[in-house]
PDB file of C-alpha atoms in Angstrom:
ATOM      1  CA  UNK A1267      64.956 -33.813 171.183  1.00 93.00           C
ATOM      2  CA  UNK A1268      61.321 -34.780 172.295  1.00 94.00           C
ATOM      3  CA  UNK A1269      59.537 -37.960 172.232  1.00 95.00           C
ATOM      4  CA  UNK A1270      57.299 -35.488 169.921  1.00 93.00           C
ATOM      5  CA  UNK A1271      59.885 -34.942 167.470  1.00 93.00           C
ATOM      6  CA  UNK A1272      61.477 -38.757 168.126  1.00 94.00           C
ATOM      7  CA  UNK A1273      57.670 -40.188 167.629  1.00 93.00           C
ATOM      8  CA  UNK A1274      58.783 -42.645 170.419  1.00 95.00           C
ATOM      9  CA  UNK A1275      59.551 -42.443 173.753  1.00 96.00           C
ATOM     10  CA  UNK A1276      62.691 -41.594 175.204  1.00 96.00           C
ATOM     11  CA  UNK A1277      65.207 -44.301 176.765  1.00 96.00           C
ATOM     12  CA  UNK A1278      64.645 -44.266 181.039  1.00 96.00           C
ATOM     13  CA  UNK A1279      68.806 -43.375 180.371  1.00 96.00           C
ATOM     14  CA  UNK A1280      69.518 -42.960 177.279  1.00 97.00           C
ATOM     15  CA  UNK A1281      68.256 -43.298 173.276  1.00 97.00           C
ATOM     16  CA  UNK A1282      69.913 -44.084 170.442  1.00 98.00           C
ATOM     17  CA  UNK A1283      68.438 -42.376 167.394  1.00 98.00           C
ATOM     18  CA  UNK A1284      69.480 -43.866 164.141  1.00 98.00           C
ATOM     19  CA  UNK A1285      68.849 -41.977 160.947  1.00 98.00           C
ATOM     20  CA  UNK A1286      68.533 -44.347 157.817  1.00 98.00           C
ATOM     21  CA  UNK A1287      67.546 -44.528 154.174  1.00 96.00           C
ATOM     22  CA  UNK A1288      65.509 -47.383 153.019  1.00 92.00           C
ATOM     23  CA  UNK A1289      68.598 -48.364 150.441  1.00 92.00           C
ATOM     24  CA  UNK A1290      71.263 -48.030 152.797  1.00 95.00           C
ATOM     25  CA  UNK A1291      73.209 -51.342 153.512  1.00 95.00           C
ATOM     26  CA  UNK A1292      75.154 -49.904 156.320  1.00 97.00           C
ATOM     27  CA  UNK A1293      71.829 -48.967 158.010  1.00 97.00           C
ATOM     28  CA  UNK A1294      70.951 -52.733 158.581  1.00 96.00           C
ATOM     29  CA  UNK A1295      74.087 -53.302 160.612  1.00 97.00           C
ATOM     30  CA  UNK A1296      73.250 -50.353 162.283  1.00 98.00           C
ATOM     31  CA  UNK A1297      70.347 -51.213 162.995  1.00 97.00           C
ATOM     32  CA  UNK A1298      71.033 -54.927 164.591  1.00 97.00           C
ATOM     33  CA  UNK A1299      74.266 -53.483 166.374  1.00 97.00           C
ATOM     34  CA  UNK A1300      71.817 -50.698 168.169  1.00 98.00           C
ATOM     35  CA  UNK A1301      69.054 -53.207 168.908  1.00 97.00           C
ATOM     36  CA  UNK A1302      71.679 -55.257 170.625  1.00 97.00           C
ATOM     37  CA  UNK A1303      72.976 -52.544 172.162  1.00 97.00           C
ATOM     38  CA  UNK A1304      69.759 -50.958 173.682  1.00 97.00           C
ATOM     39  CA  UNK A1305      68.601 -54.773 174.751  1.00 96.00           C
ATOM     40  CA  UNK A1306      71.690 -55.326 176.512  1.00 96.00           C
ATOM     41  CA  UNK A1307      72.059 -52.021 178.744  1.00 95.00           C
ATOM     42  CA  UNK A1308      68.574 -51.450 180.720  1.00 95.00           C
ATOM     43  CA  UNK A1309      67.017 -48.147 180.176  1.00 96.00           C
ATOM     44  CA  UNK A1310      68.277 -47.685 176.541  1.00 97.00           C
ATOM     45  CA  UNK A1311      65.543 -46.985 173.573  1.00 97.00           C
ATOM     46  CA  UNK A1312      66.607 -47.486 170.245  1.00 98.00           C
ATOM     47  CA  UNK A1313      64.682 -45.211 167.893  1.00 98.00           C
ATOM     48  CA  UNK A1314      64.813 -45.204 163.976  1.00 98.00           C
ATOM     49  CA  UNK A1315      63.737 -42.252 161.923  1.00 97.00           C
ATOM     50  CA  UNK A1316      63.645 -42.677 157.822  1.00 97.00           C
ATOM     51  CA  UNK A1317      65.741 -39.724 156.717  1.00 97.00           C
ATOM     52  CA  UNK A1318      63.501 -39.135 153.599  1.00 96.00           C
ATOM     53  CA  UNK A1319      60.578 -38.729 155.223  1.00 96.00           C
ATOM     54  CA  UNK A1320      62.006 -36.343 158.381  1.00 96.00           C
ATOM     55  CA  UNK A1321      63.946 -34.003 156.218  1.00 96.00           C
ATOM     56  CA  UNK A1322      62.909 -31.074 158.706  1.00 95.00           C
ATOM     57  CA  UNK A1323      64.944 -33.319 161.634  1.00 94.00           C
ATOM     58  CA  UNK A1324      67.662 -33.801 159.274  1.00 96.00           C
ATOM     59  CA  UNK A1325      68.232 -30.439 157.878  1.00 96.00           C
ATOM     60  CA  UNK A1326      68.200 -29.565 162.275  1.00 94.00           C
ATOM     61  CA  UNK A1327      70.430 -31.704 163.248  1.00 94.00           C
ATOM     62  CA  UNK A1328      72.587 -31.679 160.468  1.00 95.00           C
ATOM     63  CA  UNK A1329      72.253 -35.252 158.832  1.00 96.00           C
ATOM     64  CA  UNK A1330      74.807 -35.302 155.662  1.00 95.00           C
ATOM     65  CA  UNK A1331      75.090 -39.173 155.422  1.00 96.00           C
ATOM     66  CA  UNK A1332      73.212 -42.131 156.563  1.00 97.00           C
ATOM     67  CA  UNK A1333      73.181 -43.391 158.931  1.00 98.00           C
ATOM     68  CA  UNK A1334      73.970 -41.419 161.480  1.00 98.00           C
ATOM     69  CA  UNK A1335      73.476 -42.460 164.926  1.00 98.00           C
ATOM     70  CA  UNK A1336      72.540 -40.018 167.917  1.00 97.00           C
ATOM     71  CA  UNK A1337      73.319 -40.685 171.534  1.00 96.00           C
ATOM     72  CA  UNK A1338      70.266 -38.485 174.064  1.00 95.00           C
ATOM     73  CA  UNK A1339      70.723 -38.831 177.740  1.00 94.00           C
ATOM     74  CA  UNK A1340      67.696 -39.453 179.252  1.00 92.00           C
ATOM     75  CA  UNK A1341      66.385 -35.282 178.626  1.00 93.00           C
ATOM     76  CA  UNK A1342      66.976 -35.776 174.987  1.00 94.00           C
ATOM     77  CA  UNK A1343      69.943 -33.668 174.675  1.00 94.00           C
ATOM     78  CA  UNK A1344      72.465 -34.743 172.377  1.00 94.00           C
ATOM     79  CA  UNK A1345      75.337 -35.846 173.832  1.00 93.00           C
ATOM     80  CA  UNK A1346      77.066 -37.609 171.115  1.00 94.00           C
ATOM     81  CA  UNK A1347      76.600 -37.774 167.377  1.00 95.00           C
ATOM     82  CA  UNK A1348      78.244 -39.625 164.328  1.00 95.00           C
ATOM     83  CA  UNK A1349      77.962 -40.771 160.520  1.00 96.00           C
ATOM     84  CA  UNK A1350      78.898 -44.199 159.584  1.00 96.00           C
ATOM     85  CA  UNK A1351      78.074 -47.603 160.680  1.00 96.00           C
ATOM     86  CA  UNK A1352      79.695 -47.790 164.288  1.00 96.00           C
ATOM     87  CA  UNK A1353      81.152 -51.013 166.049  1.00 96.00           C
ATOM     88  CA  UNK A1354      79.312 -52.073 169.244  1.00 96.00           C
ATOM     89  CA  UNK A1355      82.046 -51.225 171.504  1.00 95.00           C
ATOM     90  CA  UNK A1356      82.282 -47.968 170.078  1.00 94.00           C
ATOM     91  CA  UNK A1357      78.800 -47.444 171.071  1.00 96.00           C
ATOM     92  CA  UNK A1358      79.201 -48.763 174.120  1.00 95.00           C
ATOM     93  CA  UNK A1359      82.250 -46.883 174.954  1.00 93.00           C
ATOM     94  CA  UNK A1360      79.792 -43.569 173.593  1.00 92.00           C
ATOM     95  CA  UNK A1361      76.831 -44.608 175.864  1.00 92.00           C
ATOM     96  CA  UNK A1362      78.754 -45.135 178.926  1.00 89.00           C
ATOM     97  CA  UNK A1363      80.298 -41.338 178.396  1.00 81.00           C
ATOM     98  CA  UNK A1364      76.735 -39.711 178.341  1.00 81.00           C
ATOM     99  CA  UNK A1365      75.345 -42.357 180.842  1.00 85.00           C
ATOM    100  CA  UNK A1366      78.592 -40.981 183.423  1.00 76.00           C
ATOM    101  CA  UNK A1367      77.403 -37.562 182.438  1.00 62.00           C
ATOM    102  CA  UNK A1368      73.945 -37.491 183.694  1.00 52.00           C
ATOM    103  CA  UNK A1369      71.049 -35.019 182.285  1.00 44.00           C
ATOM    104  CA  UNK A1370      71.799 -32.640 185.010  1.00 42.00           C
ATOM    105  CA  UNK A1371      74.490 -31.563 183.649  1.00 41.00           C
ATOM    106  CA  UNK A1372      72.857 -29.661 180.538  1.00 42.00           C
ATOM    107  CA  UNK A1373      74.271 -31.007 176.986  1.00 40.00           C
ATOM    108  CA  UNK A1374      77.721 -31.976 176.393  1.00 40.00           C
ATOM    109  CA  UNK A1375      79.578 -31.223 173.770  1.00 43.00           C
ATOM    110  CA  UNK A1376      78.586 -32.759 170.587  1.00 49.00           C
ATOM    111  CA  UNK A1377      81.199 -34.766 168.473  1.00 51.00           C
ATOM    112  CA  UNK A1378      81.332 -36.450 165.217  1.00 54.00           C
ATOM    113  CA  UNK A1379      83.234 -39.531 166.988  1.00 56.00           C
ATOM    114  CA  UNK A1380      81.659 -42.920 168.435  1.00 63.00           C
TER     115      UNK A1380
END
């Protein structure tokens, strides 16, 4: 993914893409656990995109549920993906795995488990 596509930049390491709803109460938790996240490991962007109004990202990338959180190493390949609100060490665990992997690498595989 681009910072074109993203409207934001991409993390110096990594981003965390969140895709919410403007109803959904599991995207607020989301959204404070990813803040936290990307505030407390340097080089981590936290980017939300409202799933309503990107429908051509979602139908992409295969949204079925919000949220959905993305991990990007710092190319903007996806190295991790999944639907539901996620614990912080769960994301933590997920963005040390694609931080280890480095963007040289090419993508990893994608899975639907943070």
């Amino acid at each position: 993914m681009t910072e074109i596509e993203l409207g934001a930049p991409l993390g110096e390491r990594a981003t965390l893409v969140q895709f919410s709803t403007a109803f959904c109460q599991p995207c607020r938790a989301t959204r404070r656990v990813l803040h936290d996240v990307s505030a407390l490991v340097p080089g981590v962007a936290h980017v939300e995109i409202d799933a309503e109004s990107r429908l051509d990202l979602v139908r992409r990338i295969g949204v079925t549920a919000t949220p959905t959180v993305l991990v990007l190493d710092s190319s903007g390949n996806v190295v991790k993906k999944a639907a539901g609100q996620p614990r912080k060490t769960d994301v933590l665990h997920a963005l040390a795995g694609a931080l280890s992997d480095g963007a040289s690498h090419g993508p990893s595989q994608v899975t639907d488990e943070m």
